[in-house]
PDB file of C-alpha atoms in Angstrom:
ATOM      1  CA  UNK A   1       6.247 171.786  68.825  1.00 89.00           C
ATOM      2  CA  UNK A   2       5.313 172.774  72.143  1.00 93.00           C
ATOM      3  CA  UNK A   3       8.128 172.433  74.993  1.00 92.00           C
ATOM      4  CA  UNK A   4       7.788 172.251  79.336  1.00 90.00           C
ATOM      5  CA  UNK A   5       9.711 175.093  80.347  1.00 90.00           C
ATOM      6  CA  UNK A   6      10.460 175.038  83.814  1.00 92.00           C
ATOM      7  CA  UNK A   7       9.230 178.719  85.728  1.00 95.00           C
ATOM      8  CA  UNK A   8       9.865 179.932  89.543  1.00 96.00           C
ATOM      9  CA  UNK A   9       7.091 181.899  91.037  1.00 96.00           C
ATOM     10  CA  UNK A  10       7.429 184.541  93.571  1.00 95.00           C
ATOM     11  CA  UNK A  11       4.930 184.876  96.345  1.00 94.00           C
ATOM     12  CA  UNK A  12       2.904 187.825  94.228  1.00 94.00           C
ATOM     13  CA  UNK A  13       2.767 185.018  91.453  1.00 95.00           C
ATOM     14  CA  UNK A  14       5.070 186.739  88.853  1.00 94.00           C
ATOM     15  CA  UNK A  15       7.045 184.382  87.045  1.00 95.00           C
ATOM     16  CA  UNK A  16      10.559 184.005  86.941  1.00 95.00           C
ATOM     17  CA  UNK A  17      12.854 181.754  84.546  1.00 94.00           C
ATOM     18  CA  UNK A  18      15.226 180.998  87.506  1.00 94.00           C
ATOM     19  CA  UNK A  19      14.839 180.640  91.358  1.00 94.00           C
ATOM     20  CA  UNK A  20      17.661 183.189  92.407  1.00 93.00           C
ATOM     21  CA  UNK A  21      15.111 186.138  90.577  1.00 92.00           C
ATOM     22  CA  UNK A  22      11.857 184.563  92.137  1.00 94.00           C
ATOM     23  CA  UNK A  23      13.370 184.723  95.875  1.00 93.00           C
ATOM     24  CA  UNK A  24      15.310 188.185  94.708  1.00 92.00           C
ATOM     25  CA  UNK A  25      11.742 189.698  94.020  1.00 91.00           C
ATOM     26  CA  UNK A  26      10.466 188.391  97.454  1.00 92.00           C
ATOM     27  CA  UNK A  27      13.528 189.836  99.272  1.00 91.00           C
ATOM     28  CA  UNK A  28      12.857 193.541  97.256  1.00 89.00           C
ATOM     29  CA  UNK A  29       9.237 193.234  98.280  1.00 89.00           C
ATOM     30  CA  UNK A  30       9.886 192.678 102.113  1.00 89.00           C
ATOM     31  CA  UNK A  31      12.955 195.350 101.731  1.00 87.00           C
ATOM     32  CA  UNK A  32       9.693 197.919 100.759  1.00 83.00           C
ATOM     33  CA  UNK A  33      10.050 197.688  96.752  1.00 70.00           C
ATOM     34  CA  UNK A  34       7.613 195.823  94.259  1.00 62.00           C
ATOM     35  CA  UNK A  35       9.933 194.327  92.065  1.00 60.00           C
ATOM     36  CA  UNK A  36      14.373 193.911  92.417  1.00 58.00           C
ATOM     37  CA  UNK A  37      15.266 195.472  89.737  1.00 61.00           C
ATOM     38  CA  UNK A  38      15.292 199.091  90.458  1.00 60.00           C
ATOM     39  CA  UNK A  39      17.363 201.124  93.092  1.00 73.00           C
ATOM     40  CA  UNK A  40      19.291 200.149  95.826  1.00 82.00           C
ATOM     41  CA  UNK A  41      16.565 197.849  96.819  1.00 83.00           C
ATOM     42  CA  UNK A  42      17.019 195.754  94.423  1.00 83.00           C
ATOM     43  CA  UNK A  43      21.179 195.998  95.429  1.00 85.00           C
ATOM     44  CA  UNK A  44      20.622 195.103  98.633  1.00 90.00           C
ATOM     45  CA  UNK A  45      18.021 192.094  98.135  1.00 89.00           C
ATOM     46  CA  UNK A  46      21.345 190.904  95.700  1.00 90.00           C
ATOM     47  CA  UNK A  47      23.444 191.483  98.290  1.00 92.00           C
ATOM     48  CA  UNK A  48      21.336 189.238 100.786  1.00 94.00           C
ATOM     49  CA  UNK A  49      20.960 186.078  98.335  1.00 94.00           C
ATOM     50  CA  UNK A  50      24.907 186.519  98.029  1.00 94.00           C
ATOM     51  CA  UNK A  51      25.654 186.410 102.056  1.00 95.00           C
ATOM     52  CA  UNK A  52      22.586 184.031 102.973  1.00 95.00           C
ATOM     53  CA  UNK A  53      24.856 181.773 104.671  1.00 96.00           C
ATOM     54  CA  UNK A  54      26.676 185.067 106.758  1.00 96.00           C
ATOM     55  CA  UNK A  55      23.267 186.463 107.568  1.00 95.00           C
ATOM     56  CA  UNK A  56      21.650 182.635 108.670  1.00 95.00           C
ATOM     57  CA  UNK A  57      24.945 182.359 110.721  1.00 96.00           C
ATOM     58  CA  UNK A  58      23.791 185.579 112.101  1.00 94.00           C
ATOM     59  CA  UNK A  59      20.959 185.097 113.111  1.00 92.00           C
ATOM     60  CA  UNK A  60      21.661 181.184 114.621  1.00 93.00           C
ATOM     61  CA  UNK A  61      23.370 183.378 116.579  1.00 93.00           C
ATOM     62  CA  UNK A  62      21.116 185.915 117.434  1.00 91.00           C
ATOM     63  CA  UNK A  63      18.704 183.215 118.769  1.00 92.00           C
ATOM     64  CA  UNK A  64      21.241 180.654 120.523  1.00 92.00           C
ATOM     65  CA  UNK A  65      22.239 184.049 122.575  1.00 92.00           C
ATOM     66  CA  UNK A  66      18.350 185.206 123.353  1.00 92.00           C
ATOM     67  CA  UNK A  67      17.050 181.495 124.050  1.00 87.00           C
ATOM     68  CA  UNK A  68      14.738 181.707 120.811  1.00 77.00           C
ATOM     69  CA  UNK A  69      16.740 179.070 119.041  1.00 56.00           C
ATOM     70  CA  UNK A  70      14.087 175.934 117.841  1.00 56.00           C
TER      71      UNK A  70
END
């Protein structure tokens, strides 16, 4: 019997089962690598997802200090 299975794309169209490895792959791509799960690329695009909120704090401040904030 055929079944919906839900799929996350990332922006290069590969298909992921969850969103966390969709946006991981995006992150390794605009780190420089095509896909997250090799080298320290792919590390480091981890490490991102994990401290969004640090690194959005981050930059919220980056832009309240320079006048950029929206």
């Amino acid at each position: 019997m055929a079944n919906v299975a839900p799929a996350f794309a990332d922006n290069a169209g590969e298909v992921y089962a969850s969103p966390e490895a969709a946006v991981l792959s995006d992150l390794a791509a605009a780190l420089g690598r095509t896909t997250a799960d090799s080298g320290i690329t792919g590390g480091l695009a981890m490490l991102i997802l994990d401290k969004r909120a640090e690194i959005e704090r981050a930059f919220a401040d980056l832009d309240a200090m320079t006048g950029a904030a929206k």
